[in-house]
Structures are given as C-alpha cells and as structure tokens.
Short mmCIF file of C-alpha atoms in Angstrom, two decimals:
data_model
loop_
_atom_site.label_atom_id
_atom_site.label_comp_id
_atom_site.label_asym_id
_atom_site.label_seq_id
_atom_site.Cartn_x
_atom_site.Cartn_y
_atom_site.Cartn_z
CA UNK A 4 0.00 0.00 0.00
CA UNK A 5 1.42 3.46 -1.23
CA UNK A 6 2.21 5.47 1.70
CA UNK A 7 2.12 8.76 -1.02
CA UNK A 8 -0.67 11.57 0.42
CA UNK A 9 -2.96 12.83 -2.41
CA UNK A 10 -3.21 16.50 -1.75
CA UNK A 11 -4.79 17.61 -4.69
CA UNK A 12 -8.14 17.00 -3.54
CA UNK A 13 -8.22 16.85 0.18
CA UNK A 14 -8.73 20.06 0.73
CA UNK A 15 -11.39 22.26 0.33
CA UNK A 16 -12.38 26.43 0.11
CA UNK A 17 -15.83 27.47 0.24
CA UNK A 18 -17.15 30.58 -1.53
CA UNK A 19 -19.73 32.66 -1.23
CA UNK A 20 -20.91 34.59 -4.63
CA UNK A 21 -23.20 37.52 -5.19
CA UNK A 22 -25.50 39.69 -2.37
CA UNK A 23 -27.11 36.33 -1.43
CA UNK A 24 -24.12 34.70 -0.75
CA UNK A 25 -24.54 31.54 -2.82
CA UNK A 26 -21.99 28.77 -1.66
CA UNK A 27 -19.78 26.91 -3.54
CA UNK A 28 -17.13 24.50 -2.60
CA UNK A 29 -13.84 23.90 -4.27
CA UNK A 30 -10.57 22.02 -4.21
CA UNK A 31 -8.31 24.74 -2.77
CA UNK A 32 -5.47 23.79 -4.93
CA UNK A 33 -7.19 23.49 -8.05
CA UNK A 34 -9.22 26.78 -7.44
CA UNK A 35 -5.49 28.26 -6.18
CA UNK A 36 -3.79 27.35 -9.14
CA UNK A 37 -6.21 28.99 -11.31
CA UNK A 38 -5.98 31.97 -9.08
CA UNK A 39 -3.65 34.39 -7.92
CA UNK A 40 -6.82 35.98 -6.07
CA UNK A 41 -7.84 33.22 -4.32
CA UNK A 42 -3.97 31.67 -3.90
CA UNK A 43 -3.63 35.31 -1.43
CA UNK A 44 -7.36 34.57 0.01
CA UNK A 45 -5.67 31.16 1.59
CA UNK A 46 -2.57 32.34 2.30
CA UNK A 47 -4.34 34.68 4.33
CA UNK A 48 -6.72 32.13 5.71
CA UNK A 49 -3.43 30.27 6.84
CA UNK A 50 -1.52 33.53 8.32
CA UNK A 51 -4.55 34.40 10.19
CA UNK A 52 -6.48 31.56 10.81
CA UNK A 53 -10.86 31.44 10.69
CA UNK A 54 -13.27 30.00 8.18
CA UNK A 55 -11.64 28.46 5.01
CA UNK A 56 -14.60 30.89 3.05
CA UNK A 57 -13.93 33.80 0.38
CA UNK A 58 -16.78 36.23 0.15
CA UNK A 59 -16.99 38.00 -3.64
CA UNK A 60 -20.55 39.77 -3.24
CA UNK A 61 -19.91 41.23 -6.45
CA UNK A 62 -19.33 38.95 -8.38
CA UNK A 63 -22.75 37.36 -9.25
CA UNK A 64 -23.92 33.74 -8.50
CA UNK A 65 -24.51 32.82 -12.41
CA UNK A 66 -21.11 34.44 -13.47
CA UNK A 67 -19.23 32.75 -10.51
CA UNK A 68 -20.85 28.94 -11.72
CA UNK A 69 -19.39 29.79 -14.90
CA UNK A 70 -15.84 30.79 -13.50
CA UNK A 71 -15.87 27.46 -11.69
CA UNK A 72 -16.57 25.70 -14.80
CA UNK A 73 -13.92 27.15 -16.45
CA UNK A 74 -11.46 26.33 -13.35
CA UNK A 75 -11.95 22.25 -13.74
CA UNK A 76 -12.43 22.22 -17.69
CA UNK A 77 -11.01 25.38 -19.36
CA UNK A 78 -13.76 25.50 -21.67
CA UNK A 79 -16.84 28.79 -21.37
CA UNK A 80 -20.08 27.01 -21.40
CA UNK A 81 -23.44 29.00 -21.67
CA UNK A 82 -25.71 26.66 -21.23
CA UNK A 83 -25.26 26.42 -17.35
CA UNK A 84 -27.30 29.44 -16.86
CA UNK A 85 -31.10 29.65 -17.51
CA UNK A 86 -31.91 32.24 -20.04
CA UNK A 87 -35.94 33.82 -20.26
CA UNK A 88 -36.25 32.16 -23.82
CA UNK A 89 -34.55 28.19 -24.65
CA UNK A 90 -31.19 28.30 -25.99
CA UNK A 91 -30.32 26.37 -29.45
CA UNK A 92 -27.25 24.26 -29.83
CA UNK A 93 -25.41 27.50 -30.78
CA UNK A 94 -26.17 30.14 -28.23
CA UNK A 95 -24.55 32.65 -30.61
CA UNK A 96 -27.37 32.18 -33.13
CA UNK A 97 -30.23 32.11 -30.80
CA UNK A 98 -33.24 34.74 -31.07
CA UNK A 99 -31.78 38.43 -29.97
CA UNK A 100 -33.15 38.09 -26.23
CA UNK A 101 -31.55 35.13 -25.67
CA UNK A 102 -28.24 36.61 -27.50
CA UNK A 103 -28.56 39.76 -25.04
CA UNK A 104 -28.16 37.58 -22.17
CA UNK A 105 -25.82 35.44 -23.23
CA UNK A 106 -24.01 38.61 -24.01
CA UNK A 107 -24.30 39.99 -20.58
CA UNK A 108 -23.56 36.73 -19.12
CA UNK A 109 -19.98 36.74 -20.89
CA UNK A 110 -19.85 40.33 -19.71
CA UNK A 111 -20.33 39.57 -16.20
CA UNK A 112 -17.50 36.12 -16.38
CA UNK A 113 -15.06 38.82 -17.92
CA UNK A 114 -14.86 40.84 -14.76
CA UNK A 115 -14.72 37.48 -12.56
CA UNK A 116 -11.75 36.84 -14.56
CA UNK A 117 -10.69 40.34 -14.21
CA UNK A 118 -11.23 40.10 -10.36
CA UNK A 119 -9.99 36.96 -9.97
CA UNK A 120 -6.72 37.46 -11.80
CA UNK A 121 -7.28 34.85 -15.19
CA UNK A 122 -5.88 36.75 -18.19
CA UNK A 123 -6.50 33.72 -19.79
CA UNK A 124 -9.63 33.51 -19.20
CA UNK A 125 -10.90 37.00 -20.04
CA UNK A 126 -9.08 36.28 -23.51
CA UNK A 127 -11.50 33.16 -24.10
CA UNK A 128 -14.76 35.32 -23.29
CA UNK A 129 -13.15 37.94 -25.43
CA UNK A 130 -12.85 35.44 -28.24
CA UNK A 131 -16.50 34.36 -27.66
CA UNK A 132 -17.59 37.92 -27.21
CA UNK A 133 -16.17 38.72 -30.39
CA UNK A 134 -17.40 35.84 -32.48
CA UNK A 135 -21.13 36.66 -31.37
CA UNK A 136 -20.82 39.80 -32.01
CA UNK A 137 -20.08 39.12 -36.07
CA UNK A 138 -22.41 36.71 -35.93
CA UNK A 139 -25.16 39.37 -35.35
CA UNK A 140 -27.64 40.58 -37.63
CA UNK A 141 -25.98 44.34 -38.88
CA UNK A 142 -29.81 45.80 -38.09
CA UNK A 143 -29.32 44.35 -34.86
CA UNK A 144 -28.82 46.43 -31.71
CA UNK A 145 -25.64 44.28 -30.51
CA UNK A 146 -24.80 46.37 -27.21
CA UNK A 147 -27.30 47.65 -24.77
CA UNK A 148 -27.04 50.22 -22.84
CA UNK A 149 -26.74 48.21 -19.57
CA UNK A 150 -23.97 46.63 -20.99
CA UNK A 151 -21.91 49.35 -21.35
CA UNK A 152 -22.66 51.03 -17.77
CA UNK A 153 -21.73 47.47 -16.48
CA UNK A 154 -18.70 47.15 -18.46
CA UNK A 155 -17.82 50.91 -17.76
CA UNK A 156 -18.50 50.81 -13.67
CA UNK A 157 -16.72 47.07 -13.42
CA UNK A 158 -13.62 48.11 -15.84
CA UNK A 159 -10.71 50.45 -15.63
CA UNK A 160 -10.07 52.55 -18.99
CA UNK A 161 -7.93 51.15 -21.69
CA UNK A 162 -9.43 47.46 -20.68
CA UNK A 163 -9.98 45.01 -23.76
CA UNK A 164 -13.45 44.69 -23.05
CA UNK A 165 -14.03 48.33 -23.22
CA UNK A 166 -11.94 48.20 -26.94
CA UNK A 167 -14.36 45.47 -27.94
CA UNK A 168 -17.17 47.22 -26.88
CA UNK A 169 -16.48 50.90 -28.35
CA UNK A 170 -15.04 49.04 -31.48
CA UNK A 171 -18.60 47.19 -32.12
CA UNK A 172 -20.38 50.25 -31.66
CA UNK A 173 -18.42 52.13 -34.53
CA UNK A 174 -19.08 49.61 -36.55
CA UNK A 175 -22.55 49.17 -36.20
CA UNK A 176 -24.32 52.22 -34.31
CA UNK A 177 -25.85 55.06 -36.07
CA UNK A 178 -24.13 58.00 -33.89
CA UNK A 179 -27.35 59.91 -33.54
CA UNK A 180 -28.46 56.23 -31.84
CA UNK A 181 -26.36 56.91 -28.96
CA UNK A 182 -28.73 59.42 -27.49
CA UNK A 183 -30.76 56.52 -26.28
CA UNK A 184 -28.27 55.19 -24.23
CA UNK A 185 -28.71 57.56 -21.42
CA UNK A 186 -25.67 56.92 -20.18
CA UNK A 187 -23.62 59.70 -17.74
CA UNK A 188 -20.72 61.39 -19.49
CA UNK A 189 -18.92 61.77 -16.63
CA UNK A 190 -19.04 58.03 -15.62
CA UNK A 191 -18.24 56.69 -18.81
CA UNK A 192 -14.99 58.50 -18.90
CA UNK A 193 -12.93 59.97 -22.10
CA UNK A 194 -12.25 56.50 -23.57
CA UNK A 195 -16.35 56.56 -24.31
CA UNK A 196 -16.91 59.66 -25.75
#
C-alpha cells in the first residue's frame, strides 16, 4: 500500500458569490492554481487563521458557476445558466433576447476573470464575445445600454473589453443612436466619448 498523500483534492475552500451569498465548494489547490486571487485569500486564511470561506458579493452567483466551470475544464459554457427564452445548440445564433443575455452573461464572467486574476480567461470570453458579435444581424442592436454602464463601472479605462465594446459600436451604431443610451458622461470617462 502506497504510503504517497494525495493532496490535490483533500482540501477544500468554500465561496460565497453575489449579495445572497450563494456557496460553492472547491478544491483549494485546483481553485489556487487557477488563481492568484484566491492563492492570497488562503494564504491569508493560513496567516490568520478562521473559516476556510472567500466572500466575492460582487461577483454574481450565475457568473461565478461559470468561472468554476472554467477552473476544472477550461472551456466557457453558456448553457449552465437559464436564459428567459430556450437556448439552441449554438447560443450565438439564438433569437436576440436570448443573445442579449448570453451577451451579458460573458460580460459579467469577464470581470470574474478580471477580479480573480485569469488573463486567460478573459481572452476566451473575449474570443467568444467577439465571435457573437459578427455573428449578429448588422440591423441588430448588438450592445445595450446596460452593458456598457456594467462594463464601464466594473472596468478600468484602456481594458480590452471596453476596446471590444467601443469598437462594435463604430461599426454598427448610427451616432445619432447613442442618445438613447442615457448613459452619464462623466461616468463613462474619455475612452467613451
């Protein structure tokens, strides 16, 4: 019998996503290894002792589920959060409210990645981002308004996601269009307008 200790999976980091503090529990390692965020949240936990938990309240429960997919398989998959409408088997060709939400969902996984220190990550959902986006109907309102305050509150200026977003709308907005979004000059910086 093989006196060799399997640490990769013994133990375990809980974490609690969004407002309502929806759990999840992970293999520390495999979550740490992922993670320069959470690798300091246990070193921490270690130098100071307490509850093995991580609390990201803004980081919502739907983008963190698909952040911890991505941890144990690498891959972005949509279809683990409900949409309002079904989703086909391509969620970038589905009917434009499901392709809205999909949208913000990839949104909302970009700045766990951004949070949560995954470069690589943030460069898949860009990717996917990016391919939905020329998938899109031209007459098709690609970016709503929510999405940019989101993307503009949750980002610094000069991020990628920002570049993506200001690029699409060049291509694809009437200027005079922009008037419906509403959105505050002041928050949305120089890099917007």
């Amino acid at each position: 019998m093989s006196t060799h200790r399997r640490t990769r999976f013994n133990s375990l980091i809980t974490v609690l996503a969004g407002e309502e503090e929806v759990q999840f529990v992970l293999h520390r390692q495999i979550l740490c290894e992922k993670s320069e965020f959470f690798a300091t949240a246990w070193k921490q936990y270690q130098e100071e002792g307490g509850e093995k938990r991580v609390f990201v309240p803004y980081i919502k429960p739907d983008a963190f589920e698909l952040y911890v997919h991505w941890v144990y398989s690498d891959k972005v998959d949509l279809s683990l959060v409900p949409l309002a409408s079904p989703r086909g088997e391509n969620y970038r060709f589905d009917d434009r409210g499901s392709r809205i939400q999909n949208f913000q969902h990839l949104i909302e996984l970009y700045v766990a990645g951004d949070e949560f220190e995954n470069v690589t990550l943030q460069n898949m959902v860009i990717d996917e981002l990016a391919a939905m986006a020329d998938a899109w109907d031209d007459h098709d309102l690609r970016i709503q308004p929510d999405h940019i305050e989101y993307v503009w509150e949750e980002t610094s200026p000069g991020d990628r996601l920002r570049t993506l977003i200001l690029d699409n709308i060049a291509a694809t907005q009437d200027p005079g269009s922009l008037i419906c979004f509403k959105f505050k000059t002041a928050q949305a910086g120089h890099d917007f307008w």
